[in-house]
Amino acid sequence: MTMDLALVGIGKIARDQHIPALSRSPDFRLAAVASRNAELGGVASFRSLAELLEARPDIPAVSLATPPQVRFDDARRAILAGRHVMLEKPPGKTLSEVEELARLARARGVTLFATWHSRHAAAVGPARDWLAGREIRAVDIAWLEDVRQWHPGQEWIWQPGGLGVFDPGINALSVLSAILPDPVHLAEAELEFPENRATPIAARLVFSHPAGIPVTARFDWREAGPPRWQIVIDTDQGRAVLDRGGAVLRLGPRVLAEGPDSEYPALYARFAALIARSESEVDLSPMRHVADAFLIGRHVATARFDW
Amino acid sequence: MTMDLALVGIGKIARDQHIPALSRSPDFRLAAVASRNAELGGVASFRSLAELLEARPDIPAVSLATPPQVRFDDARRAILAGRHVMLEKPPGKTLSEVEELARLARARGVTLFATWHSRHAAAVGPARDWLAGREIRAVDIAWLEDVRQWHPGQEWIWQPGGLGVFDPGINALSVLSAILPDPVHLAEAELEFPENRATPIAARLVFSHPAGIPVTARFDWREAGPPRWQIVIDTDQGRAVLDRGGAVLRLGPRVLAEGPDSEYPALYARFAALIARSESEVDLSPMRHVADAFLIGRHVATARFDW
């Protein structure tokens, strides 16, 4: 059976991912949208979520694709109105506010789903399974892209709570914690801040692994040309590369797993399954790593950034 | 019955608080210490916790009073050796590592106690009870002290993970979350970093409260003269002041509660009670607020700091 869903925030990620995924979803029907500036042809459009919730008590599920800095108030409002809520990543501006949303959802008896879309990339599950039987010797993440290409004009990424280069970087960290058998924690970090911006444009991270295996990461928004979203894992059976953001897993020249992009369809399928089971899923570990990086990271000033 | 306990780290906080508290504890006997540089007369002394654990399998409890940057390895070692562990505040360098310790303690079946000593100040419990029946209208924290007087020569507070002025400020946040009936989360922060230091010397915080009540905090290490460790709470029944770090609660000129300093004796009593009940207590909410402040806080450069 199809459930009506309201989408909040009609920006780049909504148009690139949420709306196409919903148009093919066997579980949800896009019944209404809320956006300050945009409307969507053929779908009931509201100026705010408050108006939408008031006018449409019949819509049981809400998906929030607004920037993280403004997501808490809407999420709280929807939960208190008894709706199931799905959050784009990162799930909020602070860790504490997401903990609070999780508490409210429990108290109200609704589903809260904090999504990490990269975990649903085609080769992530196969990578986890393949690594489970191997001895891991080193892990190195390179998550390099051109901010002008991938976040054109998105001022919110440079504002406090926008995470800067950790906005893509957190995708890598969400994959890392999904494929490694053992948990890691941050040991050292260096963050490069453009002198005119409040969030970092690049970062280097060193993690501590219980077996002493080197685990490192480099995030950079100054990469010209095609992006590199890659996790390189040295094992006792050779070098595995989880590439293209998790879409393909290679061992040397051999492709072990590969598939089309179906991250957002997978998220909506999972949201429907969680609602059906009256469960929530709020894993804060990727965002905790990011907060830890800001907490212990050395700040380095770098050249100003202008679009 | 008295339980043998080992103390790790013989610095200022150990000499000022842990050792005097243990000397009067009905629950614990200080049986050994581990310290790279110091010994303690009349007590078995070791150069490292690893040596101590090896030599003294008979000591069931370990208290860690080392700086947070080096606490994880010792805590992990002690837990894996089957000992109950008590952590000085803040409980670690990162949130993720403390989550990991909590997981390890559960798996190993030992008690882990992440302490917040200020919560055991004499007037904190009375303040919580008094506030429970009142309408709160505003909360303002001032936590101002002279770093040269209260942290003389402690270089670790200026190093990544040392938290800077949040080292005392986290005490205020631990009290705040213990006395307010409703949870708050950070909305805005400004952090002042001396140009030659990696951690802040001052901070201003603005929290978001579910009822829209203003909740603010100011931490500053540049306060000359006596410290001010104060939470001012405006209520429908007047202005309450929780003063002297939680030692006294006043309503206007009237003292509602006051008591001698027995924070560390209370911590050890609670550690013993947790061990007796085979429970752990790891509340990360004060440290989460600090990580959130670094995550969303604007950095402001300020004058260099030298001892």
PDB file of N, CA and C in Angstrom, chain A residues 72-73 76 93-97 99-100 103 159-161 163 183-188 193 198 208 210-211 284-285 287-292 294-299, chain B residues 72-73 76 93-97 99-100 103 159-161 163 183-188 193 198 208 210-211 284-285 287-292 294-299:
ATOM      1  N   PHE A  72      15.873  21.286  12.672  1.00  0.00           N
ATOM      2  CA  PHE A  72      15.348  20.879  13.982  1.00  0.00           C
ATOM      3  C   PHE A  72      13.910  21.326  14.213  1.00  0.00           C
ATOM      4  N   ASP A  73      13.620  22.599  13.989  1.00  0.00           N
ATOM      5  CA  ASP A  73      12.275  23.111  14.291  1.00  0.00           C
ATOM      6  C   ASP A  73      11.209  22.367  13.503  1.00  0.00           C
ATOM      7  N   ARG A  76      10.920  18.701  14.813  1.00  0.00           N
ATOM      8  CA  ARG A  76      10.216  18.680  16.096  1.00  0.00           C
ATOM      9  C   ARG A  76       8.715  18.866  15.871  1.00  0.00           C
ATOM     10  N   LYS A  93      22.055  20.316  13.055  1.00  0.00           N
ATOM     11  CA  LYS A  93      23.139  21.283  13.209  1.00  0.00           C
ATOM     12  C   LYS A  93      24.052  20.868  14.363  1.00  0.00           C
ATOM     13  N   THR A  94      23.454  20.285  15.405  1.00  0.00           N
ATOM     14  CA  THR A  94      24.233  19.809  16.556  1.00  0.00           C
ATOM     15  C   THR A  94      23.849  18.369  16.883  1.00  0.00           C
ATOM     16  N   LEU A  95      24.752  17.679  17.587  1.00  0.00           N
ATOM     17  CA  LEU A  95      24.458  16.335  18.081  1.00  0.00           C
ATOM     18  C   LEU A  95      23.312  16.355  19.084  1.00  0.00           C
ATOM     19  N   SER A  96      23.336  17.363  19.961  1.00  0.00           N
ATOM     20  CA  SER A  96      22.351  17.394  21.053  1.00  0.00           C
ATOM     21  C   SER A  96      20.929  17.522  20.528  1.00  0.00           C
ATOM     22  N   GLU A  97      20.752  18.298  19.447  1.00  0.00           N
ATOM     23  CA  GLU A  97      19.383  18.467  18.949  1.00  0.00           C
ATOM     24  C   GLU A  97      18.870  17.172  18.321  1.00  0.00           C
ATOM     25  N   GLU A  99      19.771  14.107  19.304  1.00  0.00           N
ATOM     26  CA  GLU A  99      19.430  13.274  20.474  1.00  0.00           C
ATOM     27  C   GLU A  99      18.038  13.641  20.990  1.00  0.00           C
ATOM     28  N   GLU A 100      17.766  14.954  21.010  1.00  0.00           N
ATOM     29  CA  GLU A 100      16.467  15.432  21.491  1.00  0.00           C
ATOM     30  C   GLU A 100      15.331  14.961  20.569  1.00  0.00           C
ATOM     31  N   ARG A 103      14.577  11.375  21.281  1.00  0.00           N
ATOM     32  CA  ARG A 103      13.760  11.251  22.498  1.00  0.00           C
ATOM     33  C   ARG A 103      12.296  11.577  22.218  1.00  0.00           C
ATOM     34  N   GLN A 159      28.256  28.390   6.319  1.00  0.00           N
ATOM     35  CA  GLN A 159      27.802  29.006   7.570  1.00  0.00           C
ATOM     36  C   GLN A 159      27.924  28.017   8.723  1.00  0.00           C
ATOM     37  N   PRO A 160      28.056  28.529   9.980  1.00  0.00           N
ATOM     38  CA  PRO A 160      28.205  27.623  11.130  1.00  0.00           C
ATOM     39  C   PRO A 160      27.135  26.542  11.115  1.00  0.00           C
ATOM     40  N   GLY A 161      27.568  25.288  11.306  1.00  0.00           N
ATOM     41  CA  GLY A 161      26.631  24.175  11.245  1.00  0.00           C
ATOM     42  C   GLY A 161      26.504  23.593   9.845  1.00  0.00           C
ATOM     43  N   LEU A 163      29.092  22.602   8.072  1.00  0.00           N
ATOM     44  CA  LEU A 163      30.120  21.548   8.043  1.00  0.00           C
ATOM     45  C   LEU A 163      31.221  21.750   7.004  1.00  0.00           C
ATOM     46  N   PRO A 183      35.266  -0.570  15.463  1.00  0.00           N
ATOM     47  CA  PRO A 183      35.066   0.880  15.533  1.00  0.00           C
ATOM     48  C   PRO A 183      36.409   1.602  15.658  1.00  0.00           C
ATOM     49  N   VAL A 184      36.481   2.798  15.055  1.00  0.00           N
ATOM     50  CA  VAL A 184      37.676   3.631  15.190  1.00  0.00           C
ATOM     51  C   VAL A 184      37.270   4.932  15.880  1.00  0.00           C
ATOM     52  N   HIS A 185      38.261   5.656  16.403  1.00  0.00           N
ATOM     53  CA  HIS A 185      37.971   7.003  16.906  1.00  0.00           C
ATOM     54  C   HIS A 185      39.094   7.936  16.493  1.00  0.00           C
ATOM     55  N   LEU A 186      38.758   9.200  16.417  1.00  0.00           N
ATOM     56  CA  LEU A 186      39.696  10.176  15.897  1.00  0.00           C
ATOM     57  C   LEU A 186      40.868  10.401  16.857  1.00  0.00           C
ATOM     58  N   ALA A 187      42.074  10.440  16.300  1.00  0.00           N
ATOM     59  CA  ALA A 187      43.266  10.706  17.110  1.00  0.00           C
ATOM     60  C   ALA A 187      43.814  12.111  16.855  1.00  0.00           C
ATOM     61  N   GLU A 188      43.771  12.544  15.603  1.00  0.00           N
ATOM     62  CA  GLU A 188      44.320  13.847  15.228  1.00  0.00           C
ATOM     63  C   GLU A 188      43.552  14.389  14.043  1.00  0.00           C
ATOM     64  N   PHE A 193      40.610  26.382   7.043  1.00  0.00           N
ATOM     65  CA  PHE A 193      39.495  27.332   6.908  1.00  0.00           C
ATOM     66  C   PHE A 193      39.895  28.473   5.979  1.00  0.00           C
ATOM     67  N   ALA A 198      33.383  30.349   7.625  1.00  0.00           N
ATOM     68  CA  ALA A 198      33.255  29.796   8.984  1.00  0.00           C
ATOM     69  C   ALA A 198      33.378  28.278   9.021  1.00  0.00           C
ATOM     70  N   SER A 208      42.368   6.279  15.285  1.00  0.00           N
ATOM     71  CA  SER A 208      42.986   5.236  16.087  1.00  0.00           C
ATOM     72  C   SER A 208      42.141   3.974  15.942  1.00  0.00           C
ATOM     73  N   PRO A 210      41.656  -0.190  17.068  1.00  0.00           N
ATOM     74  CA  PRO A 210      42.044  -1.039  18.209  1.00  0.00           C
ATOM     75  C   PRO A 210      43.258  -1.927  17.928  1.00  0.00           C
ATOM     76  N   ALA A 211      43.463  -2.335  16.681  1.00  0.00           N
ATOM     77  CA  ALA A 211      44.616  -3.182  16.364  1.00  0.00           C
ATOM     78  C   ALA A 211      45.808  -2.356  15.871  1.00  0.00           C
ATOM     79  N   LEU A 284      24.231   8.139  15.139  1.00  0.00           N
ATOM     80  CA  LEU A 284      24.941   9.428  15.100  1.00  0.00           C
ATOM     81  C   LEU A 284      26.441   9.289  14.902  1.00  0.00           C
ATOM     82  N   SER A 285      26.953   8.051  14.744  1.00  0.00           N
ATOM     83  CA  SER A 285      28.413   7.903  14.763  1.00  0.00           C
ATOM     84  C   SER A 285      29.134   8.707  13.664  1.00  0.00           C
ATOM     85  N   MET A 287      28.358  11.626  12.414  1.00  0.00           N
ATOM     86  CA  MET A 287      28.339  13.029  12.840  1.00  0.00           C
ATOM     87  C   MET A 287      29.191  13.238  14.089  1.00  0.00           C
ATOM     88  N   ARG A 288      29.275  12.197  14.935  1.00  0.00           N
ATOM     89  CA  ARG A 288      30.127  12.281  16.122  1.00  0.00           C
ATOM     90  C   ARG A 288      31.580  12.402  15.703  1.00  0.00           C
ATOM     91  N   HIS A 289      31.986  11.653  14.664  1.00  0.00           N
ATOM     92  CA  HIS A 289      33.367  11.798  14.173  1.00  0.00           C
ATOM     93  C   HIS A 289      33.635  13.228  13.702  1.00  0.00           C
ATOM     94  N   VAL A 290      32.644  13.823  13.034  1.00  0.00           N
ATOM     95  CA  VAL A 290      32.832  15.197  12.551  1.00  0.00           C
ATOM     96  C   VAL A 290      32.945  16.175  13.730  1.00  0.00           C
ATOM     97  N   ALA A 291      32.049  16.027  14.703  1.00  0.00           N
ATOM     98  CA  ALA A 291      32.134  16.897  15.889  1.00  0.00           C
ATOM     99  C   ALA A 291      33.483  16.709  16.586  1.00  0.00           C
ATOM    100  N   ASP A 292      33.951  15.463  16.670  1.00  0.00           N
ATOM    101  CA  ASP A 292      35.264  15.193  17.265  1.00  0.00           C
ATOM    102  C   ASP A 292      36.372  15.899  16.485  1.00  0.00           C
ATOM    103  N   PHE A 294      36.142  18.716  14.798  1.00  0.00           N
ATOM    104  CA  PHE A 294      36.125  20.139  15.153  1.00  0.00           C
ATOM    105  C   PHE A 294      36.644  20.336  16.575  1.00  0.00           C
ATOM    106  N   LEU A 295      36.339  19.372  17.452  1.00  0.00           N
ATOM    107  CA  LEU A 295      36.713  19.477  18.871  1.00  0.00           C
ATOM    108  C   LEU A 295      38.223  19.420  19.072  1.00  0.00           C
ATOM    109  N   ILE A 296      38.892  18.495  18.367  1.00  0.00           N
ATOM    110  CA  ILE A 296      40.334  18.321  18.611  1.00  0.00           C
ATOM    111  C   ILE A 296      41.184  18.806  17.445  1.00  0.00           C
ATOM    112  N   GLY A 297      40.541  19.266  16.355  1.00  0.00           N
ATOM    113  CA  GLY A 297      41.313  19.603  15.166  1.00  0.00           C
ATOM    114  C   GLY A 297      42.059  20.916  15.294  1.00  0.00           C
ATOM    115  N   ARG A 298      43.257  20.947  14.724  1.00  0.00           N
ATOM    116  CA  ARG A 298      43.983  22.210  14.608  1.00  0.00           C
ATOM    117  C   ARG A 298      43.405  22.992  13.445  1.00  0.00           C
ATOM    118  N   HIS A 299      43.144  24.272  13.672  1.00  0.00           N
ATOM    119  CA  HIS A 299      42.659  25.148  12.605  1.00  0.00           C
ATOM    120  C   HIS A 299      43.840  25.764  11.885  1.00  0.00           C
TER     121      HIS A 299
ATOM    122  N   PHE B  72      42.259   7.440  27.192  1.00  0.00           N
ATOM    123  CA  PHE B  72      41.618   6.312  26.515  1.00  0.00           C
ATOM    124  C   PHE B  72      42.434   5.025  26.627  1.00  0.00           C
ATOM    125  N   ASP B  73      43.708   5.079  26.313  1.00  0.00           N
ATOM    126  CA  ASP B  73      44.511   3.854  26.304  1.00  0.00           C
ATOM    127  C   ASP B  73      44.523   3.176  27.678  1.00  0.00           C
ATOM    128  N   ARG B  76      40.986   1.743  28.447  1.00  0.00           N
ATOM    129  CA  ARG B  76      40.765   0.527  27.683  1.00  0.00           C
ATOM    130  C   ARG B  76      41.530  -0.656  28.299  1.00  0.00           C
ATOM    131  N   LYS B  93      39.143  12.468  25.173  1.00  0.00           N
ATOM    132  CA  LYS B  93      39.531  13.497  24.204  1.00  0.00           C
ATOM    133  C   LYS B  93      38.447  13.673  23.138  1.00  0.00           C
ATOM    134  N   THR B  94      37.777  12.586  22.787  1.00  0.00           N
ATOM    135  CA  THR B  94      36.696  12.633  21.807  1.00  0.00           C
ATOM    136  C   THR B  94      35.456  11.919  22.360  1.00  0.00           C
ATOM    137  N   LEU B  95      34.300  12.253  21.800  1.00  0.00           N
ATOM    138  CA  LEU B  95      33.059  11.559  22.151  1.00  0.00           C
ATOM    139  C   LEU B  95      33.108  10.095  21.731  1.00  0.00           C
ATOM    140  N   SER B  96      33.670   9.856  20.529  1.00  0.00           N
ATOM    141  CA  SER B  96      33.653   8.494  19.993  1.00  0.00           C
ATOM    142  C   SER B  96      34.443   7.530  20.857  1.00  0.00           C
ATOM    143  N   GLU B  97      35.566   8.019  21.425  1.00  0.00           N
ATOM    144  CA  GLU B  97      36.364   7.095  22.234  1.00  0.00           C
ATOM    145  C   GLU B  97      35.635   6.734  23.529  1.00  0.00           C
ATOM    146  N   GLU B  99      32.321   6.565  23.875  1.00  0.00           N
ATOM    147  CA  GLU B  99      31.308   5.589  23.445  1.00  0.00           C
ATOM    148  C   GLU B  99      31.935   4.198  23.351  1.00  0.00           C
ATOM    149  N   GLU B 100      33.154   4.159  22.813  1.00  0.00           N
ATOM    150  CA  GLU B 100      33.854   2.884  22.658  1.00  0.00           C
ATOM    151  C   GLU B 100      34.163   2.262  24.034  1.00  0.00           C
ATOM    152  N   ARG B 103      31.065   0.708  25.415  1.00  0.00           N
ATOM    153  CA  ARG B 103      30.797  -0.598  24.771  1.00  0.00           C
ATOM    154  C   ARG B 103      31.698  -1.680  25.359  1.00  0.00           C
ATOM    155  N   GLN B 159      46.338  22.306  24.556  1.00  0.00           N
ATOM    156  CA  GLN B 159      46.593  21.409  23.427  1.00  0.00           C
ATOM    157  C   GLN B 159      45.283  20.814  22.916  1.00  0.00           C
ATOM    158  N   PRO B 160      45.234  20.410  21.617  1.00  0.00           N
ATOM    159  CA  PRO B 160      43.994  19.857  21.068  1.00  0.00           C
ATOM    160  C   PRO B 160      43.427  18.767  21.978  1.00  0.00           C
ATOM    161  N   GLY B 161      42.146  18.851  22.259  1.00  0.00           N
ATOM    162  CA  GLY B 161      41.531  17.896  23.180  1.00  0.00           C
ATOM    163  C   GLY B 161      41.561  18.363  24.618  1.00  0.00           C
ATOM    164  N   LEU B 163      40.419  21.287  25.590  1.00  0.00           N
ATOM    165  CA  LEU B 163      39.159  22.033  25.742  1.00  0.00           C
ATOM    166  C   LEU B 163      39.323  23.499  26.116  1.00  0.00           C
ATOM    167  N   PRO B 183      15.527  19.538  28.396  1.00  0.00           N
ATOM    168  CA  PRO B 183      16.838  19.563  27.743  1.00  0.00           C
ATOM    169  C   PRO B 183      16.967  20.784  26.829  1.00  0.00           C
ATOM    170  N   VAL B 184      18.180  21.298  26.719  1.00  0.00           N
ATOM    171  CA  VAL B 184      18.451  22.403  25.790  1.00  0.00           C
ATOM    172  C   VAL B 184      19.476  21.923  24.764  1.00  0.00           C
ATOM    173  N   HIS B 185      19.570  22.652  23.652  1.00  0.00           N
ATOM    174  CA  HIS B 185      20.668  22.379  22.725  1.00  0.00           C
ATOM    175  C   HIS B 185      21.221  23.689  22.202  1.00  0.00           C
ATOM    176  N   LEU B 186      22.475  23.628  21.773  1.00  0.00           N
ATOM    177  CA  LEU B 186      23.173  24.843  21.392  1.00  0.00           C
ATOM    178  C   LEU B 186      22.606  25.429  20.106  1.00  0.00           C
ATOM    179  N   ALA B 187      22.422  26.758  20.096  1.00  0.00           N
ATOM    180  CA  ALA B 187      21.939  27.440  18.894  1.00  0.00           C
ATOM    181  C   ALA B 187      23.051  28.259  18.240  1.00  0.00           C
ATOM    182  N   GLU B 188      23.892  28.881  19.075  1.00  0.00           N
ATOM    183  CA  GLU B 188      24.976  29.735  18.572  1.00  0.00           C
ATOM    184  C   GLU B 188      26.135  29.713  19.552  1.00  0.00           C
ATOM    185  N   PHE B 193      40.046  32.348  20.526  1.00  0.00           N
ATOM    186  CA  PHE B 193      41.297  31.586  20.575  1.00  0.00           C
ATOM    187  C   PHE B 193      42.479  32.544  20.646  1.00  0.00           C
ATOM    188  N   ALA B 198      45.804  26.428  20.743  1.00  0.00           N
ATOM    189  CA  ALA B 198      44.879  25.597  19.956  1.00  0.00           C
ATOM    190  C   ALA B 198      43.507  25.457  20.605  1.00  0.00           C
ATOM    191  N   SER B 208      19.060  26.834  22.788  1.00  0.00           N
ATOM    192  CA  SER B 208      17.661  26.830  22.411  1.00  0.00           C
ATOM    193  C   SER B 208      16.909  25.979  23.428  1.00  0.00           C
ATOM    194  N   PRO B 210      13.066  24.376  24.668  1.00  0.00           N
ATOM    195  CA  PRO B 210      11.787  24.030  24.022  1.00  0.00           C
ATOM    196  C   PRO B 210      10.702  25.084  24.241  1.00  0.00           C
ATOM    197  N   ALA B 211      10.730  25.794  25.375  1.00  0.00           N
ATOM    198  CA  ALA B 211       9.700  26.809  25.625  1.00  0.00           C
ATOM    199  C   ALA B 211      10.162  28.199  25.208  1.00  0.00           C
ATOM    200  N   LEU B 284      27.074  11.487  28.476  1.00  0.00           N
ATOM    201  CA  LEU B 284      27.956  12.326  27.657  1.00  0.00           C
ATOM    202  C   LEU B 284      27.369  13.698  27.341  1.00  0.00           C
ATOM    203  N   SER B 285      26.185  14.009  27.860  1.00  0.00           N
ATOM    204  CA  SER B 285      25.530  15.249  27.398  1.00  0.00           C
ATOM    205  C   SER B 285      26.357  16.520  27.647  1.00  0.00           C
ATOM    206  N   MET B 287      29.619  16.876  27.545  1.00  0.00           N
ATOM    207  CA  MET B 287      30.679  16.883  26.542  1.00  0.00           C
ATOM    208  C   MET B 287      30.111  17.060  25.139  1.00  0.00           C
ATOM    209  N   ARG B 288      28.900  16.565  24.919  1.00  0.00           N
ATOM    210  CA  ARG B 288      28.253  16.760  23.626  1.00  0.00           C
ATOM    211  C   ARG B 288      27.991  18.245  23.383  1.00  0.00           C
ATOM    212  N   HIS B 289      27.574  18.967  24.426  1.00  0.00           N
ATOM    213  CA  HIS B 289      27.387  20.409  24.264  1.00  0.00           C
ATOM    214  C   HIS B 289      28.712  21.093  23.871  1.00  0.00           C
ATOM    215  N   VAL B 290      29.801  20.650  24.472  1.00  0.00           N
ATOM    216  CA  VAL B 290      31.105  21.250  24.154  1.00  0.00           C
ATOM    217  C   VAL B 290      31.489  20.938  22.710  1.00  0.00           C
ATOM    218  N   ALA B 291      31.332  19.689  22.300  1.00  0.00           N
ATOM    219  CA  ALA B 291      31.632  19.330  20.903  1.00  0.00           C
ATOM    220  C   ALA B 291      30.752  20.138  19.952  1.00  0.00           C
ATOM    221  N   ASP B 292      29.479  20.309  20.307  1.00  0.00           N
ATOM    222  CA  ASP B 292      28.579  21.120  19.487  1.00  0.00           C
ATOM    223  C   ASP B 292      29.084  22.565  19.396  1.00  0.00           C
ATOM    224  N   PHE B 294      32.199  23.596  19.502  1.00  0.00           N
ATOM    225  CA  PHE B 294      33.309  23.626  18.545  1.00  0.00           C
ATOM    226  C   PHE B 294      32.794  23.425  17.109  1.00  0.00           C
ATOM    227  N   LEU B 295      31.749  22.602  16.971  1.00  0.00           N
ATOM    228  CA  LEU B 295      31.211  22.273  15.648  1.00  0.00           C
ATOM    229  C   LEU B 295      30.561  23.482  14.981  1.00  0.00           C
ATOM    230  N   ILE B 296      29.781  24.252  15.742  1.00  0.00           N
ATOM    231  CA  ILE B 296      29.040  25.363  15.121  1.00  0.00           C
ATOM    232  C   ILE B 296      29.563  26.729  15.536  1.00  0.00           C
ATOM    233  N   GLY B 297      30.577  26.759  16.429  1.00  0.00           N
ATOM    234  CA  GLY B 297      31.024  28.042  16.960  1.00  0.00           C
ATOM    235  C   GLY B 297      31.863  28.837  15.970  1.00  0.00           C
ATOM    236  N   ARG B 298      31.665  30.155  15.977  1.00  0.00           N
ATOM    237  CA  ARG B 298      32.545  31.024  15.211  1.00  0.00           C
ATOM    238  C   ARG B 298      33.840  31.199  15.980  1.00  0.00           C
ATOM    239  N   HIS B 299      34.981  31.068  15.276  1.00  0.00           N
ATOM    240  CA  HIS B 299      36.287  31.281  15.899  1.00  0.00           C
ATOM    241  C   HIS B 299      36.659  32.753  15.777  1.00  0.00           C
TER     242      HIS B 299
END
